[in-house]
Coordinates of C-alpha atoms and ligand atoms in Angstrom, one line a residue:
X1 CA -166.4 -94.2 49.8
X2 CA -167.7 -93.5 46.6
X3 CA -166.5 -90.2 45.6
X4 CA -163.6 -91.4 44.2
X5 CA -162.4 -95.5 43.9
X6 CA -158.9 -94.1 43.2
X7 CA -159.2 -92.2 46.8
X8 CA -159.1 -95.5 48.5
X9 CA -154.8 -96.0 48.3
X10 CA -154.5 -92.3 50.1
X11 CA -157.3 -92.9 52.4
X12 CA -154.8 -93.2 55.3
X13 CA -153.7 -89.8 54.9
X14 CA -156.4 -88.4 55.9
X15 CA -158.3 -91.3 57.9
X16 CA -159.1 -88.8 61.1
X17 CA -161.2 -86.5 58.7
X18 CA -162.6 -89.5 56.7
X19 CA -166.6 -90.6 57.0
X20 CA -167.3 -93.9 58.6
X21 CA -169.6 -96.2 60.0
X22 CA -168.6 -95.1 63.3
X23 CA -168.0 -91.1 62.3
X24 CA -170.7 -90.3 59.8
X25 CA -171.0 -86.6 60.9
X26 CA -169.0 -84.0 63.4
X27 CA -171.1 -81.2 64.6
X28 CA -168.6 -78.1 65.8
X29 CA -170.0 -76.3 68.9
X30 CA -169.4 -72.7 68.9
X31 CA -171.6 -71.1 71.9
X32 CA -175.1 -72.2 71.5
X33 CA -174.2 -72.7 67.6
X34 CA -174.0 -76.1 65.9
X35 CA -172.3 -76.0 62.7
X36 CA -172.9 -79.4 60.7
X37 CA -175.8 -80.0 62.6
X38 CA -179.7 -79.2 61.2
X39 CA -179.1 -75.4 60.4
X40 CA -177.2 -73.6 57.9
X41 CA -175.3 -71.1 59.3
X42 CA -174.2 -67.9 57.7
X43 CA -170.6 -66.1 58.5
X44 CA -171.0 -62.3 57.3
X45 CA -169.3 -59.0 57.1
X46 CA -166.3 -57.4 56.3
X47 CA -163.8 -58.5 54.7
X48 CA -161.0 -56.3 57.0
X49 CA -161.7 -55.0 60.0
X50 CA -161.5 -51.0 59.0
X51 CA -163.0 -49.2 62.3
X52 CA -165.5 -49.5 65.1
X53 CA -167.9 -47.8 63.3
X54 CA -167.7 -50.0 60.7
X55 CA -167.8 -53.1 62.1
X56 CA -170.6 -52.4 64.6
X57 CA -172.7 -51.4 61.8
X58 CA -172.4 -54.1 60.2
X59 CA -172.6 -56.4 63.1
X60 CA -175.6 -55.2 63.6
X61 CA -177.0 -55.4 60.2
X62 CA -175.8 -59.0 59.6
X63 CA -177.4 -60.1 63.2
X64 CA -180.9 -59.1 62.5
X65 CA -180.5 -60.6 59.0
X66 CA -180.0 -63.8 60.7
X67 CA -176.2 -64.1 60.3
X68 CA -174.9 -65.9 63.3
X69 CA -170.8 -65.7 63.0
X70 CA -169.3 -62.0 62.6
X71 CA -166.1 -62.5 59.9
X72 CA -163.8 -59.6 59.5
X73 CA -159.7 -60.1 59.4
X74 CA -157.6 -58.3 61.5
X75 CA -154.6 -59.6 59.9
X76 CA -154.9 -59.5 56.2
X77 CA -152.7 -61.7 53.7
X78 CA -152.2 -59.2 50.7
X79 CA -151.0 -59.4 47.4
X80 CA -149.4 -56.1 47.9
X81 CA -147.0 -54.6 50.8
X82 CA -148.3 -51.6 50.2
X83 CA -152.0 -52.4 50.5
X84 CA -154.2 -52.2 54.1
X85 CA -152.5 -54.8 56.5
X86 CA -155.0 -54.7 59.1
X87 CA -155.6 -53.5 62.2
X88 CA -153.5 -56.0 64.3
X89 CA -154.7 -56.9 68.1
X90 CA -156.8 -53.4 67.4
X91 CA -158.8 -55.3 65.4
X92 CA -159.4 -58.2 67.5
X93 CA -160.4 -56.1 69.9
X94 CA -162.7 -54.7 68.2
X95 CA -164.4 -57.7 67.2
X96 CA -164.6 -58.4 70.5
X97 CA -166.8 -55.5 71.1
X98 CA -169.1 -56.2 68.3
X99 CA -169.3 -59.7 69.8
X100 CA -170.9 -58.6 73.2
X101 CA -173.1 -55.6 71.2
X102 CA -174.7 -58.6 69.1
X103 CA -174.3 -62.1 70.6
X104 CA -172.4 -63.1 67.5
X105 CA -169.6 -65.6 67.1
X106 CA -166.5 -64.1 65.8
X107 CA -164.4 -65.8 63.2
X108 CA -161.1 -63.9 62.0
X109 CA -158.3 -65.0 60.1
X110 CA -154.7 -66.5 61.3
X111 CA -151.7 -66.1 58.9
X112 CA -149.0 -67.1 61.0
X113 CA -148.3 -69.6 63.8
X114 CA -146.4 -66.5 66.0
X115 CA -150.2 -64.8 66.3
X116 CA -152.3 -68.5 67.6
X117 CA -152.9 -67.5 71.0
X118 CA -153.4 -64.1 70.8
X119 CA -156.4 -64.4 68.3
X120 CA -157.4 -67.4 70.4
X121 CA -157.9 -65.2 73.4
X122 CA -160.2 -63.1 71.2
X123 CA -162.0 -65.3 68.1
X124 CA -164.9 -68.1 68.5
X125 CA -162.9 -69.9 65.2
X126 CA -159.4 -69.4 64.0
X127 CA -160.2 -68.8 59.9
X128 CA -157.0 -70.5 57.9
X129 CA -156.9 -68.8 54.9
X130 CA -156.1 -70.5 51.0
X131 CA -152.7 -69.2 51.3
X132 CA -152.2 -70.7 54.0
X133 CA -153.8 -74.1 54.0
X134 CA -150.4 -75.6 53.5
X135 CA -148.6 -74.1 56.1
X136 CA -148.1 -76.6 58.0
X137 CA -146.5 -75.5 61.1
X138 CA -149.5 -73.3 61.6
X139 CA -152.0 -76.1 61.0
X140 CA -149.8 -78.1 64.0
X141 CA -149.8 -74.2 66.4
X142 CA -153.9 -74.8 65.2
X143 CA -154.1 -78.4 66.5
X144 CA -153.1 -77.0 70.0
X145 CA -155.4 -73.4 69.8
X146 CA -158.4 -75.2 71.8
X147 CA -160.9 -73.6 69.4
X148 CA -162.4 -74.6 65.9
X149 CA -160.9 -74.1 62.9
X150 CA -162.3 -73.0 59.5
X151 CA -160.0 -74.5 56.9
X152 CA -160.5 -72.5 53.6
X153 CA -159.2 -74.8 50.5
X154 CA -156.3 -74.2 48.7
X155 CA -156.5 -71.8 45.3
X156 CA -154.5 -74.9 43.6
X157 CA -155.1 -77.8 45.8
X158 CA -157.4 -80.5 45.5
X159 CA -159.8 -81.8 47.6
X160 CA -157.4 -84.8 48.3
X161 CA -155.0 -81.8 49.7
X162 CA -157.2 -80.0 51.5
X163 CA -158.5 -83.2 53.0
X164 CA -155.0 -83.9 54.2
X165 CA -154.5 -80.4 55.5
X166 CA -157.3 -81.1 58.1
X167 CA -156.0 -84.2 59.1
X168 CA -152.9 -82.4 59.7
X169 CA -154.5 -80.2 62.3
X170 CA -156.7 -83.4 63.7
X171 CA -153.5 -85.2 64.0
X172 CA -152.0 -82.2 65.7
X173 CA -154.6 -82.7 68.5
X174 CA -158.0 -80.5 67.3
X175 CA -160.7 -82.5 65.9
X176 CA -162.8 -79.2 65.7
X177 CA -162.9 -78.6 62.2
X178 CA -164.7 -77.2 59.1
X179 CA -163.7 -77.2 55.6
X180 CA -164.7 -74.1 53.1
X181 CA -164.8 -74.0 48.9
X182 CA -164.1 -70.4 48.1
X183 CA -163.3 -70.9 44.5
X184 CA -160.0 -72.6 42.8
X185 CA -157.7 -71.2 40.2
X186 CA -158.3 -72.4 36.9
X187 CA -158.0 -70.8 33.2
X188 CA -161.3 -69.1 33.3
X189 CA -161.0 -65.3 33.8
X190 CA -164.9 -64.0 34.3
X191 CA -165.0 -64.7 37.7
X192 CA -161.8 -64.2 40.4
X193 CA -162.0 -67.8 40.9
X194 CA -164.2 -70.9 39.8
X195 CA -166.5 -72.4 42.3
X196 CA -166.0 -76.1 42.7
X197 CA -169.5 -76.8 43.6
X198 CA -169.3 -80.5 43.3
X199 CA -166.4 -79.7 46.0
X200 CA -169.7 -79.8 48.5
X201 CA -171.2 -83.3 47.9
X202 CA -167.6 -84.5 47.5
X203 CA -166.7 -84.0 50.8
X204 CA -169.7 -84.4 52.8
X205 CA -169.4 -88.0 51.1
X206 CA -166.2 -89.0 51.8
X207 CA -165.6 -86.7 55.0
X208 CA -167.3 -86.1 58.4
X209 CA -166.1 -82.6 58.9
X210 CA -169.0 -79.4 58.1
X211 CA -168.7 -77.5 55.1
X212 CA -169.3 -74.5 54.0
X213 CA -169.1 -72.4 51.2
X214 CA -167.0 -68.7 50.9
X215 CA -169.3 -67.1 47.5
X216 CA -167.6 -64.0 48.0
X217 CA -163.6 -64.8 47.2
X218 CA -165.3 -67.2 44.2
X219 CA -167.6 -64.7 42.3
X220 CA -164.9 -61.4 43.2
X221 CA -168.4 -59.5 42.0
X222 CA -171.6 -58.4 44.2
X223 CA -174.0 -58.9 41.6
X224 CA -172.7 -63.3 41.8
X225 CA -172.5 -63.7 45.2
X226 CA -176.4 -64.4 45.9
X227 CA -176.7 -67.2 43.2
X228 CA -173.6 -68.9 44.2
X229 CA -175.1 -68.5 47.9
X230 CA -178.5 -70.1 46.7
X231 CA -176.0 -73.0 44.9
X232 CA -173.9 -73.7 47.6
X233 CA -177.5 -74.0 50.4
X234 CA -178.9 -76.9 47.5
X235 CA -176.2 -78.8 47.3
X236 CA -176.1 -79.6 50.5
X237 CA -173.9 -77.1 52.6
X238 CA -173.6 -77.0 55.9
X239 CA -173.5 -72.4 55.8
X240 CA -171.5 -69.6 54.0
X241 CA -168.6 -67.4 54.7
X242 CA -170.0 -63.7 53.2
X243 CA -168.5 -60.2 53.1
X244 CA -170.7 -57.6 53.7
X245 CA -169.8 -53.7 53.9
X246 CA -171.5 -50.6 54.7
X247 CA -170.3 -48.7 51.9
X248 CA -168.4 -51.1 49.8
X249 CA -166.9 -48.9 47.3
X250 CA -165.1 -47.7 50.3
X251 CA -164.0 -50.8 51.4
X252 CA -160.1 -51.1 52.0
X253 CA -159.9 -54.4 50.8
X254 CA -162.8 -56.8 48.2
X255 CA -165.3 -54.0 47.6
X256 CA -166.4 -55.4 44.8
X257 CA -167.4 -58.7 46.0
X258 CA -169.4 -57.0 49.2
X259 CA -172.9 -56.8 49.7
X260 CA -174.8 -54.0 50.9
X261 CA -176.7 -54.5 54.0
X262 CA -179.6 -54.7 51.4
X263 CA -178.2 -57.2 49.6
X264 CA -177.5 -59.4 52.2
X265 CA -181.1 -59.1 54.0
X266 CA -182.5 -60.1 50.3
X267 CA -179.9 -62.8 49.8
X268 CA -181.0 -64.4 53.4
X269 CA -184.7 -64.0 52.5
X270 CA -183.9 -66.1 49.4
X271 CA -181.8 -68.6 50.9
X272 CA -184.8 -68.9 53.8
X273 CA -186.6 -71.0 50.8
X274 CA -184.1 -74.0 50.4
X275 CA -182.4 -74.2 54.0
X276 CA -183.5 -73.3 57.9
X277 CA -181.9 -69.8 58.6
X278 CA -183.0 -67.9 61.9
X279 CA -185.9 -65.4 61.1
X280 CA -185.1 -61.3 60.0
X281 CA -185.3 -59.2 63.3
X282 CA -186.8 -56.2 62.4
X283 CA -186.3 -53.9 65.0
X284 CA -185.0 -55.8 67.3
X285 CA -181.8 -55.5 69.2
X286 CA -180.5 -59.2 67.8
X287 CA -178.4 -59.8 71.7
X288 CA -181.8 -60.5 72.9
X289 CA -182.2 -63.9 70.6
X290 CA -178.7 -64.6 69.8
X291 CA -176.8 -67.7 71.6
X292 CA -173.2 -65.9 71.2
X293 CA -169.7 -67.1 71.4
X294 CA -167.5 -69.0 73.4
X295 CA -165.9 -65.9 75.5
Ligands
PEP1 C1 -160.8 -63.6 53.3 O1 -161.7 -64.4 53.8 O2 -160.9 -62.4 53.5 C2 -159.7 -64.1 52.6 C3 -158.5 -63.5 52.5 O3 -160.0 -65.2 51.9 P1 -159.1 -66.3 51.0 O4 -158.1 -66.8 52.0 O5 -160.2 -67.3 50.6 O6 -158.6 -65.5 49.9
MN2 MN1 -161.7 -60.8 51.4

């Protein structure tokens, strides 16, 4: 434990999560996928699930990039009431679809405790959003869901907090667990929020639990989201959590911060250089190679 000497008094509260001689490193299983393990494993595409159209394209386009997770929420926390919600159960199903098209994992986002099983019927990994890290009757429904959960870090909490959060969930009864930076709230205005980077090494030192990082939700720009990528593979993460759209300026939700399928194929050629990432398929239906999900 030498992250931080002052960590040592709380160390209890989250001893389930914490690194030891005996739990150095937990690898989650997700299909033939191993996140934690010797791969770095890139989560891609949109941010909401919009329509079938959409989503298989991008599927598609993620896959023979060498994305191995689909992303896209089909219930969507918004600032606004009267912004896209999501497509509901519509949306799982949809992910579903793309799912058996591609061989991808699907990871989709749980707001409330009341919707547990029904995106555990349809998601690979049940994605806990930052407003929600500290919900904690949904971190105890999560404990109980029988399938891994990406933890995304509060906008304000620190890693002490989002540290306990997991233990929550581990406590709860699910040790299946991976933690994601995606940029905290501080006074700086230039990007939507700052990328704790050191976040990374802090917790692989002082935790067992894979991490990963979200570039997207930090940079809240396009033109960002590569170099932050490139940061988060050096310092020692375990993957990324990435929107990608077809047509971004279209997007119903986080345009601005998706890449183009372009964008994404040349971000995953660059990243190729620092960590292991499954090679481009050109022309290749990507079902053929990929291991797939759990269902
Ligand atoms: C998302 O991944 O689309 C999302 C809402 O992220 P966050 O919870 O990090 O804002
Ligand atoms: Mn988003």
């Amino acid at each position: 434990m030498t992250a931080n000497p002052q960590w040592k008094e709380q160390f209890s509260c989250f001893d389930l999560v914490a690194k030891t001689a005996e739990c150095s490193r937990t690898v989650v299983h997700v299909g033939g996928l191993a996140i934690g393990g010797d791969s770095f494993v890139v989560m891609a595409g949109p941010c909401a699930v919009e329509s079938e159209r959409q989503l298989l394209e991008t599927a598609e386009a993620v896959a023979a990039a060498g994305a191995r997770v689909l992303r896209g929420g089909a219930y969507k926390p918004r600032s606004s009431p009267y912004s896209f919600q999501g497509l509901g159960v519509e949306g799982l199903k949809l992910l579903s679809k793309a799912r058996k098209q591609t061989g991808l994992a699907i990871i989709t986002e749980v707001m409330s405790e009341e919707h547990v099983e029904v995106i555990a019927e349809y998601a690979d990994i049940m994605q806990v959003g930052t407003r929600s890290m500290e919900n904690y009757s949904l971190l105890e429904a999560l404990g109980q869901c029988g399938r891994p959960v990406l933890l995304k870090r509060g906008m304000t909490a620190r890693l002490e907090e989002l540290l306990r959060s997991a233990q929550v969930i581990a406590a709860a009864g699910n040790p299946e667990i991976i933690l994601c930076e995606r940029g905290i709230r501080t006074f700086e205005t230039a990007t939507r929020n700052t990328l704790d980077i050191a976040a990374v090494p802090v917790l692989k030192t002082v935790s067992h639990l894979p991490v990963i990082v979200d570039p997207s939700h930090a940079a809240g720009v396009r033109s960002l989201v590569p170099v932050l990528a490139r940061a988060a593979a050096v310092v020692g993460a375990d993957g990324l959590l990435v929107e990608v759209h077809p047509a971004p300026e279209q997007a119903l939700s986080d345009g601005m911060q998706s890449l183009t399928f372009d964008e994404f194929k040349e971000m995953m050629r660059d990243l190729r250089r620092y960590v292991p990432i499954p090679p481009i398929l050109e022309g290749m239906r990507p079902q053929l190679l990929v291991a797939g999900g759990t269902h």
